[in-house]
Tab-separated table of C-alpha atoms and ligand atoms in Angstrom:
chain	number	residue	atom	x	y	z
E	5	MET	CA	3.450	8.950	21.799
E	6	VAL	CA	0.000	8.404	23.253
E	7	ASN	CA	-2.027	11.582	23.345
E	8	SER	CA	-4.670	11.627	26.091
E	9	ASN	CA	-6.816	13.979	24.002
E	10	PHE	CA	-7.492	11.073	21.633
E	11	ASP	CA	-8.774	7.487	21.705
E	12	ASN	CA	-11.809	8.352	23.733
E	13	CYS	CA	-15.455	9.265	23.383
E	14	VAL	CA	-16.887	12.134	25.400
E	15	SER	CA	-20.628	12.228	26.192
E	16	PHE	CA	-22.396	15.513	26.665
E	17	HIS	CA	-25.785	17.133	26.612
E	18	ILE	CA	-26.906	20.636	25.808
E	19	ASP	CA	-30.008	22.794	26.064
E	20	LYS	CA	-31.093	21.440	29.472
E	21	GLY	CA	-30.783	17.840	28.402
E	22	ALA	CA	-32.943	18.184	25.272
E	23	PHE	CA	-30.103	17.037	23.024
E	24	LEU	CA	-27.428	14.489	23.739
E	25	GLY	CA	-24.126	14.294	21.973
E	26	ARG	CA	-20.956	12.279	21.566
E	27	ILE	CA	-17.573	13.345	20.290
E	28	VAL	CA	-14.958	10.767	19.406
E	29	ARG	CA	-11.357	11.354	18.306
E	30	LEU	CA	-9.086	8.441	17.470
E	31	ASP	CA	-5.356	8.386	16.881
E	32	GLU	CA	-3.206	5.556	18.274
E	33	ILE	CA	-6.001	2.984	18.088
E	34	VAL	CA	-6.731	3.504	14.352
E	35	ASN	CA	-3.037	3.216	13.605
E	36	VAL	CA	-2.738	0.025	15.646
E	37	ILE	CA	-5.727	-1.446	13.800
E	38	LEU	CA	-4.488	-0.412	10.355
E	39	ASN	CA	-0.926	-1.564	11.058
E	40	LYS	CA	-2.256	-5.050	11.816
E	41	HIS	CA	-3.229	-5.158	8.153
E	42	ASN	CA	-1.495	-4.011	5.058
E	43	TYR	CA	-4.493	-2.681	3.180
E	44	PRO	CA	-4.410	-0.205	0.285
E	45	LYS	CA	-4.877	3.384	1.442
E	46	GLN	CA	-8.499	3.570	0.279
E	47	VAL	CA	-9.434	0.428	2.198
E	48	SER	CA	-7.672	1.781	5.289
E	49	ALA	CA	-9.634	5.028	4.966
E	50	VAL	CA	-12.958	3.186	4.798
E	51	LEU	CA	-12.002	0.983	7.755
E	52	ALA	CA	-10.915	4.021	9.781
E	53	GLU	CA	-14.189	5.809	9.036
E	54	CYS	CA	-16.247	2.711	9.917
E	55	THR	CA	-14.326	2.354	13.195
E	56	THR	CA	-15.211	5.928	14.159
E	57	LEU	CA	-18.863	5.381	13.277
E	58	ALA	CA	-18.911	2.132	15.286
E	59	VAL	CA	-17.560	3.909	18.386
E	60	LEU	CA	-20.119	6.729	18.039
E	61	LEU	CA	-23.070	4.389	17.574
E	62	SER	CA	-22.063	1.894	20.249
E	63	SER	CA	-21.613	4.743	22.723
E	64	THR	CA	-25.284	5.691	22.401
E	65	ILE	CA	-26.414	2.175	23.393
E	66	LYS	CA	-26.372	0.671	26.877
E	67	TYR	CA	-25.069	-2.868	26.457
E	68	ASN	CA	-22.932	-5.451	28.117
E	69	GLY	CA	-21.207	-7.505	25.480
E	70	LEU	CA	-20.382	-6.922	21.859
E	71	PHE	CA	-21.433	-4.250	19.364
E	72	THR	CA	-20.646	-5.048	15.731
E	73	LEU	CA	-20.836	-2.797	12.697
E	74	GLN	CA	-20.823	-4.789	9.498
E	75	ILE	CA	-20.894	-3.841	5.826
E	76	GLN	CA	-21.616	-6.384	3.105
E	77	SER	CA	-21.474	-5.135	-0.447
E	78	LYS	CA	-20.943	-5.974	-4.096
E	79	GLY	CA	-18.334	-3.223	-4.408
E	80	GLN	CA	-14.564	-3.338	-4.442
E	81	ILE	CA	-14.640	-3.565	-0.654
E	82	SER	CA	-16.980	-6.488	-0.101
E	83	MET	CA	-16.954	-6.612	3.680
E	84	VAL	CA	-16.057	-4.471	6.685
E	85	VAL	CA	-16.382	-5.638	10.294
E	86	VAL	CA	-15.765	-3.501	13.389
E	87	ASP	CA	-16.260	-4.963	16.883
E	88	VAL	CA	-16.582	-2.731	19.947
E	89	THR	CA	-16.897	-4.476	23.313
E	90	SER	CA	-18.680	-2.764	26.209
E	91	ASP	CA	-15.323	-2.455	27.992
E	92	GLY	CA	-13.905	-0.441	25.083
E	93	ARG	CA	-11.873	-2.966	23.082
E	94	ILE	CA	-11.975	-2.486	19.327
E	95	ARG	CA	-10.878	-4.666	16.416
E	96	ALA	CA	-11.635	-4.288	12.713
E	97	CYS	CA	-10.973	-5.877	9.328
E	98	ALA	CA	-12.035	-5.680	5.681
E	99	ASN	CA	-12.253	-7.880	2.591
E	100	PHE	CA	-11.602	-6.330	-0.775
E	101	ASP	CA	-10.660	-7.001	-4.388
E	102	GLU	CA	-7.222	-5.502	-4.969
E	103	GLU	CA	-7.468	-5.552	-8.756
E	104	ARG	CA	-10.825	-3.787	-8.785
E	105	ILE	CA	-9.549	-1.143	-6.367
E	106	LYS	CA	-6.491	-0.492	-8.535
E	107	HIS	CA	-8.619	-0.285	-11.636
E	108	ALA	CA	-11.072	2.147	-10.003
E	109	GLN	CA	-8.188	4.264	-8.770
E	110	GLU	CA	-6.746	4.516	-12.275
E	111	LEU	CA	-10.080	5.744	-13.590
E	112	ARG	CA	-10.326	8.519	-11.060
E	113	LYS	CA	-8.631	11.868	-11.342
E	114	THR	CA	-8.368	12.432	-7.605
E	115	GLU	CA	-5.405	10.131	-7.126
E	116	GLY	CA	-4.075	10.083	-3.607
E	117	GLN	CA	-7.118	11.677	-2.078
E	118	ILE	CA	-9.409	9.875	0.276
E	119	GLU	CA	-12.830	9.373	-1.131
E	120	ALA	CA	-16.125	8.720	0.537
E	121	ALA	CA	-16.814	5.111	1.374
E	122	PRO	CA	-19.690	4.420	-1.054
E	123	HIS	CA	-17.387	4.759	-4.074
E	124	PHE	CA	-15.766	1.564	-2.916
E	125	LEU	CA	-18.718	-0.158	-1.389
E	126	GLY	CA	-21.416	-0.171	-4.045
E	127	GLU	CA	-24.713	-1.935	-3.525
E	128	GLY	CA	-25.057	-3.501	-0.110
E	129	VAL	CA	-26.075	-3.111	3.506
E	130	LEU	CA	-24.811	-1.544	6.687
E	131	ALA	CA	-25.812	-3.543	9.766
E	132	PHE	CA	-25.384	-3.130	13.514
E	133	THR	CA	-25.765	-5.947	15.985
E	134	VAL	CA	-25.549	-6.014	19.760
E	135	ASP	CA	-24.781	-9.401	21.256
E	136	GLN	CA	-25.100	-9.589	25.033
E	137	GLY	CA	-24.401	-13.298	25.317
E	138	PRO	CA	-26.490	-16.470	25.511
E	139	ASP	CA	-30.092	-16.177	26.757
E	140	THR	CA	-30.369	-12.598	25.532
E	141	GLU	CA	-32.017	-11.270	22.425
E	142	LEU	CA	-29.732	-10.244	19.589
E	143	TYR	CA	-30.455	-6.646	18.599
E	144	GLN	CA	-30.037	-5.886	14.922
E	145	GLY	CA	-30.412	-2.748	12.831
E	146	ILE	CA	-29.924	-2.697	9.087
E	147	VAL	CA	-29.975	-0.114	6.301
E	148	ASP	CA	-29.171	-0.086	2.564
E	149	LEU	CA	-25.877	1.484	1.550
E	150	GLN	CA	-27.322	4.570	-0.067
E	151	GLY	CA	-26.265	8.171	0.035
E	152	LYS	CA	-23.143	9.976	-0.972
E	153	ASN	CA	-21.141	8.903	2.075
E	154	LEU	CA	-21.176	6.720	5.170
E	155	THR	CA	-22.635	9.560	7.257
E	156	GLU	CA	-25.691	9.713	5.020
E	157	CYS	CA	-26.153	5.938	5.271
E	158	ALA	CA	-26.063	6.115	9.060
E	159	LEU	CA	-28.467	9.060	9.151
E	160	ARG	CA	-30.930	7.140	6.981
E	161	TYR	CA	-30.761	4.333	9.517
E	162	PHE	CA	-31.693	6.669	12.380
E	163	LYS	CA	-34.520	8.187	10.375
E	164	GLN	CA	-36.012	4.893	9.224
E	165	SER	CA	-35.400	2.499	12.082
E	166	GLU	CA	-34.938	4.488	15.229
E	167	GLN	CA	-37.002	7.540	14.298
E	168	ILE	CA	-34.702	9.708	16.402
E	169	ASP	CA	-33.658	13.098	15.026
E	170	THR	CA	-29.923	12.683	14.603
E	171	ASP	CA	-27.092	14.570	13.005
E	172	LEU	CA	-23.521	13.389	12.722
E	173	GLN	CA	-20.246	14.157	11.018
E	174	LEU	CA	-17.222	11.951	10.369
E	175	TYR	CA	-13.676	13.074	9.588
E	176	THR	CA	-10.650	11.077	8.452
E	177	GLN	CA	-7.107	12.331	8.054
E	178	ALA	CA	-4.704	10.108	6.111
E	179	PRO	CA	-0.945	10.145	6.743
E	180	GLU	CA	0.871	12.658	4.558
E	181	ASP	CA	3.946	10.485	4.151
E	182	GLU	CA	5.388	7.112	5.166
E	183	LYS	CA	6.059	8.259	8.713
E	184	GLY	CA	2.729	9.984	9.227
E	185	SER	CA	-0.248	8.566	11.035
E	186	TRP	CA	-4.009	8.344	10.662
E	187	LYS	CA	-6.450	10.356	12.715
E	188	THR	CA	-10.226	10.186	12.745
E	189	ALA	CA	-13.013	12.027	14.488
E	190	GLY	CA	-16.775	12.062	14.687
E	191	ILE	CA	-19.508	14.006	16.394
E	192	LEU	CA	-23.138	13.024	16.899
E	193	LEU	CA	-26.176	14.907	18.168
E	194	GLN	CA	-29.554	13.399	19.012
E	195	LYS	CA	-32.822	14.986	19.967
E	196	LEU	CA	-34.335	13.223	22.938
E	197	PRO	CA	-38.114	13.225	22.452
E	198	GLU	CA	-39.087	12.920	26.119
E	199	LYS	CA	-36.534	15.485	27.330
E	200	GLY	CA	-37.585	18.085	24.751
E	201	GLY	CA	-40.652	18.801	26.878
E	202	LYS	CA	-38.516	20.198	29.679
E	203	ILE	CA	-37.722	23.284	27.689
E	204	GLU	CA	-39.910	26.273	28.505
E	205	GLU	CA	-42.868	26.486	26.199
E	206	GLU	CA	-41.932	29.802	24.667
E	207	THR	CA	-38.652	28.377	23.400
E	208	ASP	CA	-39.039	26.670	20.082
E	209	ILE	CA	-37.329	23.296	20.367
E	210	ASN	CA	-36.865	23.092	16.596
E	211	GLU	CA	-35.089	26.423	16.577
E	212	LEU	CA	-32.706	25.200	19.283
E	213	TRP	CA	-32.136	21.935	17.409
E	214	ASN	CA	-31.311	23.765	14.201
E	215	GLU	CA	-28.930	26.052	16.066
E	216	ALA	CA	-27.191	23.079	17.713
E	217	LYS	CA	-26.760	21.428	14.298
E	218	ILE	CA	-25.399	24.614	12.731
E	219	PHE	CA	-22.852	24.951	15.551
E	220	MET	CA	-21.850	21.330	15.004
E	221	GLN	CA	-21.369	21.908	11.280
E	222	SER	CA	-19.125	24.872	12.046
E	223	LEU	CA	-16.545	22.473	13.529
E	224	LYS	CA	-13.308	22.505	11.617
E	225	GLU	CA	-11.038	19.546	10.903
E	226	GLU	CA	-8.050	21.520	12.209
E	227	GLU	CA	-9.734	21.778	15.597
E	228	LEU	CA	-10.686	18.116	15.750
E	229	PHE	CA	-7.207	16.955	14.807
E	230	ASP	CA	-5.391	19.512	16.964
E	231	GLU	CA	-3.329	17.404	19.361
E	232	ASN	CA	-3.255	20.161	21.972
E	233	LEU	CA	-7.013	20.540	22.187
E	234	SER	CA	-9.075	18.265	24.399
E	235	SER	CA	-12.568	17.210	23.340
E	236	ARG	CA	-13.924	19.159	26.322
E	237	GLU	CA	-12.284	22.324	25.009
E	238	ILE	CA	-13.733	21.724	21.545
E	239	LEU	CA	-17.202	21.228	23.053
E	240	HIS	CA	-16.812	24.354	25.138
E	241	ARG	CA	-15.996	26.377	22.018
E	242	LEU	CA	-19.092	25.000	20.279
E	243	TYR	CA	-21.691	24.917	23.003
E	244	HIS	CA	-20.651	27.120	25.925
E	245	SER	CA	-23.785	29.228	25.510
E	246	ASN	CA	-26.112	26.184	25.260
E	247	HIS	CA	-25.977	24.894	28.875
E	248	LEU	CA	-23.268	22.383	27.993
E	249	VAL	CA	-22.864	19.495	30.443
E	250	VAL	CA	-20.038	17.015	29.818
E	251	SER	CA	-21.058	13.781	31.487
E	252	ASP	CA	-18.603	11.004	30.734
E	253	THR	CA	-15.372	10.056	28.977
E	254	LYS	CA	-14.855	6.524	27.773
E	255	GLU	CA	-11.422	5.268	26.722
E	256	TYR	CA	-10.852	2.806	23.872
E	257	LYS	CA	-8.063	0.342	23.139
E	258	PHE	CA	-7.269	-2.199	20.485
E	259	GLY	CA	-8.262	-5.685	21.558
E	260	CYS	CA	-8.695	-8.928	19.669
E	261	ARG	CA	-10.673	-11.772	21.182
E	262	CYS	CA	-9.004	-14.537	19.195
E	263	SER	CA	-7.154	-17.321	20.976
E	264	ARG	CA	-5.457	-20.583	20.164
E	265	ASP	CA	-8.208	-22.505	21.998
E	266	LYS	CA	-11.040	-20.796	20.112
E	267	LEU	CA	-9.384	-21.495	16.778
E	268	LEU	CA	-8.622	-25.066	17.795
E	269	ASN	CA	-12.311	-25.636	18.556
E	270	THR	CA	-13.308	-24.207	15.189
E	271	LEU	CA	-10.777	-26.292	13.290
E	272	ARG	CA	-11.834	-29.435	15.155
E	273	SER	CA	-15.323	-29.021	13.721
E	274	PHE	CA	-13.921	-29.231	10.159
E	275	ASP	CA	-14.244	-32.349	8.052
E	276	PRO	CA	-11.053	-34.504	8.279
E	277	LYS	CA	-10.703	-34.211	4.474
E	278	GLU	CA	-10.607	-30.408	4.730
E	279	ILE	CA	-7.979	-30.627	7.461
E	280	GLU	CA	-5.952	-32.948	5.246
E	281	ALA	CA	-6.172	-30.451	2.382
E	282	MET	CA	-5.014	-27.608	4.634
E	283	ALA	CA	-2.077	-29.487	6.110
E	284	GLU	CA	1.483	-28.879	5.053
E	285	LYS	CA	4.094	-31.239	6.514
E	286	ASN	CA	1.532	-32.217	9.176
E	287	LYS	CA	1.150	-28.585	10.270
E	288	ILE	CA	-1.903	-26.415	9.812
E	289	SER	CA	-1.566	-22.701	10.106
E	290	ALA	CA	-4.377	-20.188	10.432
E	291	THR	CA	-4.274	-16.406	10.655
E	292	CYS	CA	-6.725	-14.232	12.554
E	293	ASN	CA	-8.471	-11.816	10.155
E	294	PHE	CA	-8.642	-9.112	12.800
E	295	CYS	CA	-5.165	-9.015	14.312
E	296	SER	CA	-3.121	-11.077	11.803
E	297	GLU	CA	-1.839	-13.326	14.598
E	298	GLN	CA	-0.727	-16.632	13.125
E	299	TYR	CA	-1.528	-19.880	14.903
E	300	VAL	CA	0.132	-23.169	13.988
E	301	PHE	CA	-1.321	-26.558	14.923
E	302	ASP	CA	-0.116	-30.117	14.559
E	303	LYS	CA	-2.487	-32.156	12.470
E	304	GLY	CA	-2.863	-34.575	15.407
E	305	GLU	CA	-4.305	-31.803	17.609
E	306	LEU	CA	-7.210	-31.292	15.252
E	307	VAL	CA	-8.502	-34.832	15.340
E	308	LYS	CA	-11.410	-35.217	17.719
E	309	HIS	CA	-10.606	-37.539	20.618
Y	9	ZN	ZN1	-7.008	-11.915	16.561
């Protein structure tokens, strides 16, 4: 059942606009994404966490096109890609080494538990790109995968590249049994340098910022994953005494941008020898990494006319 308290991102500001925030809670959409794949639980957990981070980060940027979060690493999970379009369509996939993941799992005592992403990612980079189509400049941000979890990596990015005071928290809840489902949540706070000046001089902006962060850290997983609580209610509990203004709610859905035509164009650019090697009984089949849709072509279709 679709729960309207989830699969959206709510924008807010507090303390007379000095700090902006986003709260995202995902349910159905993470399960749709993960069900498209059949990844080991640890890979699913990392992908779910990256999806939440991608929604949070993309929601702080004004863009018309495609936001992509990408991880490249030498770890057991070598690649993660999450796409978020400006109209709220998300797709995500990962590449990983199954044997290495199994081996790492055997070495750890915390079997069954979800562990922070860097255990599986190792040395690498976390990158964000915003593509707004031809004739526009591609925006890119990049940071080393360092820190004890994905949150720390993202915070390092804000500190180094954007130089915006930021705090954020990510939460992932794995299914308890076969029938259970995934849930994720995230909350982000940013200090807006130009708006900070609006606060009366006698109020110490740093004191307010620290208070806002402490309130955010007091959030409990049970509240975030409570199906009967809306994000507005959660924000009210946290920030009702901080001039809370809830400004916008954006909905998200799963959406893959693959199509038979796109794939056909790609395959037509292949060398005829490669096509020959891929063909089985004159048919070539290709599967979309994001949505696992399988496309089958006749060899004749792939020859340039
Ligand atoms: Zn697809």
